Coordinates of C-alpha atoms and ligand atoms in Angstrom, one line a residue:
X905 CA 11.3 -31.0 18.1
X906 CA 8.2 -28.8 19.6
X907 CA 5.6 -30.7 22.3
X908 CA 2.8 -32.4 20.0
X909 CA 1.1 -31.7 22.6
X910 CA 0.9 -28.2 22.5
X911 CA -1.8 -26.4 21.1
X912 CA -1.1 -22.5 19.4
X913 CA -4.1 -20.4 18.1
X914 CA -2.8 -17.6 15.5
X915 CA -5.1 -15.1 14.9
X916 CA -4.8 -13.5 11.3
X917 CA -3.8 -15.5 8.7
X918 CA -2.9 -12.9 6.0
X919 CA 1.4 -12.5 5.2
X920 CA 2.6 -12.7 8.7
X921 CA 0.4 -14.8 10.6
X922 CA -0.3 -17.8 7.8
X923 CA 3.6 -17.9 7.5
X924 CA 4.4 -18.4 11.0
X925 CA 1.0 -20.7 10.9
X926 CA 3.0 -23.1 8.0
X927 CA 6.4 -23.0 9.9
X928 CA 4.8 -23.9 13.3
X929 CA 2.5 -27.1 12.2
X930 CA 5.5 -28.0 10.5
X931 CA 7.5 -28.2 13.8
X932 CA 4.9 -30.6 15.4
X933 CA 2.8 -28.1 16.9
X934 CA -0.9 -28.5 17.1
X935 CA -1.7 -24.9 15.4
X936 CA -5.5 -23.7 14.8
X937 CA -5.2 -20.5 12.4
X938 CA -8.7 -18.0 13.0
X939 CA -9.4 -15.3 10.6
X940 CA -13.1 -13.1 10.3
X941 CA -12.4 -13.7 6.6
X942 CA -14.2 -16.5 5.6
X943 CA -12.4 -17.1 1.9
X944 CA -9.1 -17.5 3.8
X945 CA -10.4 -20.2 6.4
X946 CA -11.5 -21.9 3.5
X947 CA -8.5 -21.9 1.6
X948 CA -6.5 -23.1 4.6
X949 CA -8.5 -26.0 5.0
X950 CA -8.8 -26.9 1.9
X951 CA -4.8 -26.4 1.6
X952 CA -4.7 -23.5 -0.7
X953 CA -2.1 -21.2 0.2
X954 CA -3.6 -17.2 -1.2
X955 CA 0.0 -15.9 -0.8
X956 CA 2.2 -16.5 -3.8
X957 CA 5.4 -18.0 -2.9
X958 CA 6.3 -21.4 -4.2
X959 CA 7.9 -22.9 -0.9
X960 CA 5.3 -21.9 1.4
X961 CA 3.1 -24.0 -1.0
X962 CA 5.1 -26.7 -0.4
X963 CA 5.1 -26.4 3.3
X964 CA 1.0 -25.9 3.0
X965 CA 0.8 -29.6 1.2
X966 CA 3.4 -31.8 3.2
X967 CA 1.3 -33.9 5.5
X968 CA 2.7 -32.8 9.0
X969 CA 1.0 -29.6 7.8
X970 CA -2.3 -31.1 6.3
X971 CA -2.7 -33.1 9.5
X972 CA -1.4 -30.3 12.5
X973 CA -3.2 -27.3 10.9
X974 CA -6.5 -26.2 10.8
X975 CA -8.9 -23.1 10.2
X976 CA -11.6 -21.1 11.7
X977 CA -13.3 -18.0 12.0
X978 CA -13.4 -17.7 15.9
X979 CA -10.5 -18.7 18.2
X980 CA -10.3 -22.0 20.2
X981 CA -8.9 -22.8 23.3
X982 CA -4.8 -23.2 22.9
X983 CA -1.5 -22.9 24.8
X984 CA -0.5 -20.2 23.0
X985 CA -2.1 -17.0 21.0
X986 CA -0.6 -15.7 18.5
X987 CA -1.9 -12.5 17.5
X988 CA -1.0 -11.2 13.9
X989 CA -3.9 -8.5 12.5
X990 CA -3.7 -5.3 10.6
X991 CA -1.9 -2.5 12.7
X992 CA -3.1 0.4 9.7
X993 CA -2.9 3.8 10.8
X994 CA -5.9 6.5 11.2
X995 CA -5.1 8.3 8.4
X996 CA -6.7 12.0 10.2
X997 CA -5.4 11.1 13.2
X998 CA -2.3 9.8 11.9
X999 CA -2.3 7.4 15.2
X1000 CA -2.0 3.6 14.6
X1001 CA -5.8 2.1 14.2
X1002 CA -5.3 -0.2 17.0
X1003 CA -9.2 -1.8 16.4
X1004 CA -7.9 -5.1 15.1
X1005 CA -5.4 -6.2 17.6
X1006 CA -8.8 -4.8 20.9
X1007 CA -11.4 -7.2 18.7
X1008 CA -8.6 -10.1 18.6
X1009 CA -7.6 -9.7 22.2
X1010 CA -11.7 -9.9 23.0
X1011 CA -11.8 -13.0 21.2
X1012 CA -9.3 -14.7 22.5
X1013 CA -9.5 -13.3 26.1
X1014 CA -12.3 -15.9 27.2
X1015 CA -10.5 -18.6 26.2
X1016 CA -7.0 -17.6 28.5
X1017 CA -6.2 -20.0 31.1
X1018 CA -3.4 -19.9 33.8
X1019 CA -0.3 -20.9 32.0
X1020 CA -1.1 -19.1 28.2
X1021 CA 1.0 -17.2 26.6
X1022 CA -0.1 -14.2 23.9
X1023 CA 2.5 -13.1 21.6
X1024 CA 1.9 -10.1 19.9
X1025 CA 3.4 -10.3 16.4
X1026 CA 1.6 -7.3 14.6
X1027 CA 3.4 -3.7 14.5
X1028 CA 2.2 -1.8 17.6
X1029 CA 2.9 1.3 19.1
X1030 CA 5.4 1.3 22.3
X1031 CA 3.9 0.6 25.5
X1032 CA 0.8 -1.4 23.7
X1033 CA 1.4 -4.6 25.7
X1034 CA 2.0 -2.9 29.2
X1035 CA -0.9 -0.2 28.6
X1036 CA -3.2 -1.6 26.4
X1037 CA -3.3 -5.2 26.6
X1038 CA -2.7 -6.2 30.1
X1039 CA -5.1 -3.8 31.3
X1040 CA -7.5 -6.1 28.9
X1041 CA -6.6 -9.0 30.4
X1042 CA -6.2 -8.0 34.0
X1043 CA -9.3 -6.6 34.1
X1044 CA -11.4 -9.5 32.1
X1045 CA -10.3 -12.5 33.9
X1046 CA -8.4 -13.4 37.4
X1047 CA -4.8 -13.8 35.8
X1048 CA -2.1 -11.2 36.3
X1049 CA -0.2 -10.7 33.2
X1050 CA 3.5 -11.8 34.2
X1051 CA 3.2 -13.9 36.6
X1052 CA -0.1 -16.5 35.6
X1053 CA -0.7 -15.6 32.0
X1054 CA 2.2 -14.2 30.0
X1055 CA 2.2 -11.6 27.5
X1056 CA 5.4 -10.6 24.3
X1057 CA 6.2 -9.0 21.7
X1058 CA 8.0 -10.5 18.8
X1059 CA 7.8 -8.6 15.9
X1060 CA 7.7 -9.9 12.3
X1061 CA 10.5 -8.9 10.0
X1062 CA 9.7 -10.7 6.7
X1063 CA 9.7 -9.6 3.3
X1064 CA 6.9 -10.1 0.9
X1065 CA 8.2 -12.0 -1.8
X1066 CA 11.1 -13.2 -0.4
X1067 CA 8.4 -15.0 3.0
X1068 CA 9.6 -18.4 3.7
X1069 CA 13.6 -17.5 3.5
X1070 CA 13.2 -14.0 5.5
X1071 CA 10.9 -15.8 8.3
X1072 CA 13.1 -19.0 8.7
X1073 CA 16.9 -16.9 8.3
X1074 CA 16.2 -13.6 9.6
X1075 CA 17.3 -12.9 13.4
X1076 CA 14.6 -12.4 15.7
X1077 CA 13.5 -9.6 19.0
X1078 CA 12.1 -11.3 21.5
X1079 CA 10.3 -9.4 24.1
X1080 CA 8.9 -10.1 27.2
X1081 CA 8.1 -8.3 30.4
X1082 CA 10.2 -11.1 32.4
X1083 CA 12.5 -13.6 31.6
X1084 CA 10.2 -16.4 31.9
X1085 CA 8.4 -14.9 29.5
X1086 CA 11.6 -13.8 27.4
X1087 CA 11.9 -18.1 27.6
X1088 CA 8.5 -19.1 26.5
X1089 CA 8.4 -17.2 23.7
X1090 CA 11.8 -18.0 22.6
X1091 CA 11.0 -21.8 22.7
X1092 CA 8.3 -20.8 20.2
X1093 CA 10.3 -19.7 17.4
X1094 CA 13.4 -21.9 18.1
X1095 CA 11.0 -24.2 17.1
X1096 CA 11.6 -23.2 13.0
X1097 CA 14.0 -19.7 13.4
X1098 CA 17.6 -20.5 12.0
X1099 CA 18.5 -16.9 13.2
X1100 CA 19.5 -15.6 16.4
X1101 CA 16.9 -14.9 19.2
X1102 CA 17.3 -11.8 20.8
X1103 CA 15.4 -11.4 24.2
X1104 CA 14.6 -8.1 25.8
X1105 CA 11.6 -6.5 27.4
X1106 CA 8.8 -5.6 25.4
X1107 CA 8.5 -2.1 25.3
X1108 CA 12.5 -2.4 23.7
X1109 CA 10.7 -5.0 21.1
X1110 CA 8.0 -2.4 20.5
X1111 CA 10.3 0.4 19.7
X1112 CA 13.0 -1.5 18.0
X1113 CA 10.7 -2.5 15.5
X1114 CA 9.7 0.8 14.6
X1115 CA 13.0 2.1 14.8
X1116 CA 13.8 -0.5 11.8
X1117 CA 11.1 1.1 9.4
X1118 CA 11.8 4.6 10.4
X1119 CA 15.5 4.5 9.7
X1120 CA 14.1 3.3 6.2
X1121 CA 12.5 6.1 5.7
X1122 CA 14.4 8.9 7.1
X1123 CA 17.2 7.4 4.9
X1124 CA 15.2 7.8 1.7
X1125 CA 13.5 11.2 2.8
X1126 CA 17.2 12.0 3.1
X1127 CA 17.7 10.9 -0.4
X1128 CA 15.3 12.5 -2.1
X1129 CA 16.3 15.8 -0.5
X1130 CA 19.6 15.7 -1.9
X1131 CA 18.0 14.6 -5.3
X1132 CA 15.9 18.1 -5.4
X1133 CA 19.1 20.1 -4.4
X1134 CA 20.7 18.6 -6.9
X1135 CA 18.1 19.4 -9.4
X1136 CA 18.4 22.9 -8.1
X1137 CA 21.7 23.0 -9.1
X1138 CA 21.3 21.3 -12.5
X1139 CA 23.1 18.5 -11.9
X1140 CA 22.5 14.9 -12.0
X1141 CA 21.3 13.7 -8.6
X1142 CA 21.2 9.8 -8.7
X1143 CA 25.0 10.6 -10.3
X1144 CA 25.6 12.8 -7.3
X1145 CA 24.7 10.0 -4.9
X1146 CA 26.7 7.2 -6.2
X1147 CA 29.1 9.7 -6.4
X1148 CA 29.0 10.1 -2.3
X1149 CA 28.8 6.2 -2.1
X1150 CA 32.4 6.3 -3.0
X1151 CA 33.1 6.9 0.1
X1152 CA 34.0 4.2 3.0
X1153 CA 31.4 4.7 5.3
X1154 CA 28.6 6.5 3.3
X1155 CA 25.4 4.6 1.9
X1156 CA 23.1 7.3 0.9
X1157 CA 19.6 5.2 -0.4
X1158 CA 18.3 5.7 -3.7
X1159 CA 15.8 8.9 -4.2
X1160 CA 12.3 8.1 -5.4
X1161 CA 8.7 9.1 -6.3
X1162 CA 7.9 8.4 -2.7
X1163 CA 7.3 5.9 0.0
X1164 CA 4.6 3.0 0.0
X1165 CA 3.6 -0.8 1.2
X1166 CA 2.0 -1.3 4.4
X1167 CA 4.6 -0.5 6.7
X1168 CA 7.4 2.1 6.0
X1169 CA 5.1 4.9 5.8
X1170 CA 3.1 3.7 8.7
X1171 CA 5.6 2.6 11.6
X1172 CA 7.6 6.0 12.0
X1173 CA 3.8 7.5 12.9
X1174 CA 3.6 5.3 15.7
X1175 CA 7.0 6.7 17.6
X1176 CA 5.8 10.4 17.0
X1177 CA 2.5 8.8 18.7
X1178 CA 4.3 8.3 21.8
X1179 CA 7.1 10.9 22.2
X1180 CA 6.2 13.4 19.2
X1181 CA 8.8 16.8 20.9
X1182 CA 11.8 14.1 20.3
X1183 CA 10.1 12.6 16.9
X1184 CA 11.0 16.0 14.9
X1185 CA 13.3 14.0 12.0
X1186 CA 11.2 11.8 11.9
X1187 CA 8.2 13.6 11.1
X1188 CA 9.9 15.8 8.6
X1189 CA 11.3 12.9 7.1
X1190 CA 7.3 11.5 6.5
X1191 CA 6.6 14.9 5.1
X1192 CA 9.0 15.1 2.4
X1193 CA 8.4 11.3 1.6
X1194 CA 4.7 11.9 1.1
X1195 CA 4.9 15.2 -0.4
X1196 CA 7.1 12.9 -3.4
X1197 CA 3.8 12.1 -5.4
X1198 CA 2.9 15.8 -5.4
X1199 CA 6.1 16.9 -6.7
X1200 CA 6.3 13.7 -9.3
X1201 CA 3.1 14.5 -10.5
X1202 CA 4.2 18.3 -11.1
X1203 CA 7.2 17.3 -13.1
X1204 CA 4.7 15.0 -15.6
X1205 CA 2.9 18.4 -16.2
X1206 CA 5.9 20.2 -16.4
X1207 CA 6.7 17.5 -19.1
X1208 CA 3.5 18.1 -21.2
X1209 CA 2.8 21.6 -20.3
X1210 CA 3.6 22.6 -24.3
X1211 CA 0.8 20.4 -25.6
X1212 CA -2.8 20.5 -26.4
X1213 CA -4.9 18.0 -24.7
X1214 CA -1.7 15.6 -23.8
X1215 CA -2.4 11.5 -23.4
X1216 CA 0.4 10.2 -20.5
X1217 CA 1.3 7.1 -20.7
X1218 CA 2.1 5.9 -16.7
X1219 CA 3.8 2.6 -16.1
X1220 CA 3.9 1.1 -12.8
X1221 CA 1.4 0.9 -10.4
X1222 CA 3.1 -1.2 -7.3
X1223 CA 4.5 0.7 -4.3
X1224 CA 8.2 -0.6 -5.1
X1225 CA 9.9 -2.5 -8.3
X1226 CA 9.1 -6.4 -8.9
X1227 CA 6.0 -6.6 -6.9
X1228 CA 2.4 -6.5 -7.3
X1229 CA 1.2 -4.9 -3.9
X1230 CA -0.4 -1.6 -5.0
X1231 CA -1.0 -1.0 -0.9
X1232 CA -0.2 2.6 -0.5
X1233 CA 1.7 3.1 -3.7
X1234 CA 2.7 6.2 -4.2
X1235 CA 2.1 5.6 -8.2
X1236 CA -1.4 5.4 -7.5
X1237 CA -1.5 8.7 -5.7
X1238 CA 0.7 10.1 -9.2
X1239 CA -2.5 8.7 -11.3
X1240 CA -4.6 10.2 -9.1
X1241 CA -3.4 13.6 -9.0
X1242 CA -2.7 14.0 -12.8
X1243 CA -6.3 12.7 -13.4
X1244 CA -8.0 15.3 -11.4
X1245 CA -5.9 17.7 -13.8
X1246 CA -7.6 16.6 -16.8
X1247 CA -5.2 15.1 -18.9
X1248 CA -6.0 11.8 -20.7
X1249 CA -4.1 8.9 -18.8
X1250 CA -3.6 5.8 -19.4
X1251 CA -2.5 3.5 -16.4
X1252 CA 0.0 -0.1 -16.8
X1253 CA 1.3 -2.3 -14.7
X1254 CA 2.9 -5.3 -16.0
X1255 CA 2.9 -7.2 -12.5
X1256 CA -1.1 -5.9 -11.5
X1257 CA -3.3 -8.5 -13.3
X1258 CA -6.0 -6.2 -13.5
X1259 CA -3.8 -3.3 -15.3
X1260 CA -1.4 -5.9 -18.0
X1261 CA -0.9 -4.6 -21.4
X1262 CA -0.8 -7.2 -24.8
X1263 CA 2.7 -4.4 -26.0
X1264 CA 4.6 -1.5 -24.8
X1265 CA 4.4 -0.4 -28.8
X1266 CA 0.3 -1.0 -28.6
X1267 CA -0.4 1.2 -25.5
X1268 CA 2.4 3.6 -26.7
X1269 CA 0.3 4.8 -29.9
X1270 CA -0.3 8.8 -29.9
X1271 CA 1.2 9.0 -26.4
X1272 CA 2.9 12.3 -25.4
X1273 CA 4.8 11.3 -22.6
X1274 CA 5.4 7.2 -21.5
X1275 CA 6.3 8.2 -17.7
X1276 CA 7.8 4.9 -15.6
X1277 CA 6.9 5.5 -12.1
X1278 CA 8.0 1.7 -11.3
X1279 CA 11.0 0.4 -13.0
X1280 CA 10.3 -3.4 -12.5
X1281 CA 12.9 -5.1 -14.2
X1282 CA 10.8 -6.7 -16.7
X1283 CA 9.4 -3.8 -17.8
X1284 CA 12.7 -1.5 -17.9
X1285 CA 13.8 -4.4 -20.3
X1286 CA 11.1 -4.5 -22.6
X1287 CA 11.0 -0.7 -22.5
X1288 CA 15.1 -1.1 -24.1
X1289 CA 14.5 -3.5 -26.3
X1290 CA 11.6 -2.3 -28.1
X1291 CA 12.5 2.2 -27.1
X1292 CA 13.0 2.4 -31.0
X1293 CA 9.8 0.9 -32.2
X1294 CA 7.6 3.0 -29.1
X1295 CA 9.0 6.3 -30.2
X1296 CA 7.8 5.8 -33.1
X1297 CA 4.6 5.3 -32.8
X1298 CA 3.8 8.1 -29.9
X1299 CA 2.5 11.1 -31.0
X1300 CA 4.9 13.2 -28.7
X1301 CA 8.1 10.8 -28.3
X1302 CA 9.3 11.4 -24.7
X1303 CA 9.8 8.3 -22.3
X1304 CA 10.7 9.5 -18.7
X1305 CA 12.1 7.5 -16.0
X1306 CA 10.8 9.2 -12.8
X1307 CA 12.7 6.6 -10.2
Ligands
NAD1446 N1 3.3 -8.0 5.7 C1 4.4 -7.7 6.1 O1 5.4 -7.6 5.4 C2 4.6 -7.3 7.6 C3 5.9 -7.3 8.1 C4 6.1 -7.0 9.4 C5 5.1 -6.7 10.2 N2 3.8 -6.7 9.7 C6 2.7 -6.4 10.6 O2 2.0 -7.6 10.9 C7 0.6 -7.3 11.1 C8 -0.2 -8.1 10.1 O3 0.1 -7.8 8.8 P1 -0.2 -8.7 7.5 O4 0.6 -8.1 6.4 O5 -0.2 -10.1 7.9 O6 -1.7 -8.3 7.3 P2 -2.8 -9.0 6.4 O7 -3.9 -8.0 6.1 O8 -2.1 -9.8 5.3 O9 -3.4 -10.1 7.4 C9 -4.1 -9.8 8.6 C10 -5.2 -10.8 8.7 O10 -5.9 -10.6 9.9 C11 -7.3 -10.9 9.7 N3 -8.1 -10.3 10.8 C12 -8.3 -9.0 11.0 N4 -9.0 -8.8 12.2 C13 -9.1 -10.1 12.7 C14 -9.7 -10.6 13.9 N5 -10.2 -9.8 14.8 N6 -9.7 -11.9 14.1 C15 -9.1 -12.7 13.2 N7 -8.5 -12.3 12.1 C16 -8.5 -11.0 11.8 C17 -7.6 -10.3 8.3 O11 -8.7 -10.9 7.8 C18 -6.3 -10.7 7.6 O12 -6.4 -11.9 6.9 C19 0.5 -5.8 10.9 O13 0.6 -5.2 12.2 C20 1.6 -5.4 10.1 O14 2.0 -4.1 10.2 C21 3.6 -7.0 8.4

């Protein structure tokens, strides 16, 4: 059982910080959560969880929780800082936007005392703790990172969705520029991790993270290469890849109308930030992914191109099936593109309150083309069940399934 004594400030309470927030005060620990956003400082305190997952609800109401965690909108003094803001990338620079995690580490920098330990949790860039932060530290107060005040990495690995399993189960990097540091930070998370702890120096931590997103997406750039040869050939490419599959030790991914979320199409920028003569794959690899939307977009034209003023139908607005997160969803950019062509378009999502539909036969009416760009499961079954009854009713009966 964790110290009740001890006191741990996490900074950023969105999906990865309020999580780890939950799990903590549920160990015992003393935890204040600090966030510039004023609704979700509220809603802690007033034990409203903004993240939709049942068991993290039920963490947020049991009364260790109630009584061991609180909300603000400035850090506090603590034993330990947990920082956990947005790591987006600057998009024209296409270098991580490292402004969140400098205004955390000011805030929390005049509160450090001999003893504290910060652990990064947010996705940063290799060498941002030895570069970037403990030159912040070192050169605002009188400790020396290492040695008085101690500085890790442990990056977050969790699933949106699927929170409370992934950041209880999943196995965890630990890094630290020394062992003791390796140790505090471990005792952290052993606190409420039922993986393994895996300790290493930071800049290892930093990378490996990366490295975890970026074989995600080479792996489906890969894919959807040998999807457009296929399609050169005129063969089936999906077919194609199964086909592959067959064998032992091959697991090609699944190709798609490109890559989206907050951090697949992000992380691989931050290795070419750092070493970009040995990052050739894996620029290439963000290339093709992003240039899917483009090329998805061409076949819905390609689709219409024998009509006269054609209305598209496009379903699916999320950046991946079974999800509402519309955060860099590559259906979006589809919409987008195929909008500033002119063509009457009508956008659903069955998951994104904002874009429901009352029927698939209602919104189907004098449609040309019903294009899925998201095939969440609810929707590919309503889609069958009712494909009949939709054809008949478009003006132009052509359903496409794009992923
Ligand atoms: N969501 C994921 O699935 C996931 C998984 C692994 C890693 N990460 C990484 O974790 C980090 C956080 O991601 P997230 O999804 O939790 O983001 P989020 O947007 O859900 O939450 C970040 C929170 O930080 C707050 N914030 C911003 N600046 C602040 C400041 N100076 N002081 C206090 N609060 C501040 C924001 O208001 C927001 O509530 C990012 O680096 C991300 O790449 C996210």
């Amino acid at each position: 059982m964790a110290e009740q004594s001890k006191t741990i400030v996490v900074i950023g309470t969105g999906y990865v910080g309020l999580p780890a927030a939950l799990l903590l005060a549920q160990a015992g620990y003393d935890v204040v959560g600090v966030d510039i956003n004023e609704n979700i400082v509220r809603a802690i305190n007033e034990g409203v969880l903004l993240i939709q997952e049942a068991e993290l609800q039920a963490i947020m109401e049991t009364p260790e929780v109630r009584a061991n965690l609180r909300a603000q909108s400035t850090p506090t003094d603590g034993d330990v800082f947990i920082i956990a803001v947005p790591t987006p990338l600057d998009d024209r620079k296409k270098m991580a936007d490292m402004s969140y995690v400098d205004s955390a580490m000011e805030a929390v920098i005049p509160h450090l005392k001999p003893g504290n330990l910060v652990i990064i949790e947010s996705t940063i860039p290799p060498l941002t703790c030895r570069e970037r932060i403990t030159p912040m530290i070192e050169q605002a107060t009188d400790l020396v990172v290492g040695e008085t005040v101690f500085l890790a990495h442990c990056p977050e690995r969790i699933l949106p969705g699927d929170i409370f399993h992934e950041i209880v189960h999943n196995d965890r990097i630990i890094g630290g520029i020394n062992p003791k540091t390796q140790d505090m930070a471990a005792e952290v998370y052993a606190s409420f991790v039922k993986g393994d702890l895996y300790k290493t120096d930071d800049i290892s931590a930093e990378l490996v993270k990366l490295m975890e997103n970026t074989y995600r997406d080479v792996n489906i750039a890969l894919a959807n290469e040998f999807n457009a040869v296929a399609e050169t050939l005129g063969i089936d490419g999906p077919q194609a890849i199964q086909l592959a599959n067959k064998h032992p030790r091959v697991n090609i991914l699944s190709p798609g109308i490109g890559v989206g979320g907050h951090c697949i199409p992000i992380d691989p920028w931050f290795i070419k930030e750092v070493d970009p003569s040995n990052s050739r794959l894996i620029f290439a690899s963000r290339l093709i992914n992003d240039e899917m939307p483009h090329k998805i977009a061409a076949k819905i034209r390609h689709a219409v191109r024998d009509l006269d003023n054609p209305c598209v139908v496009i379903l699916g607005a999320a950046y991946k099936p079974n999800t509402e997160d519309m955060r860099e969803s590559p259906a979006l950019e589809i919409v987008h593109l195929i909008k500033e062509d002119g063509y009457q378009v009508k956008h659903y999502d069955p998951l994104v309150p904002e874009l429901q539909y009352e029927s698939l036969v209602q919104i189907s009416q004098e449609a040309d083309l019903l294009a899925v760009l998201v095939p969440h499961t609810a929707l590919i079954e309503d889609l069958e069940a009712h494909r009949t009854e939709i054809e008949q009713v478009m003006r132009t009966p052509r359903i496409v399934r794009y992923q």
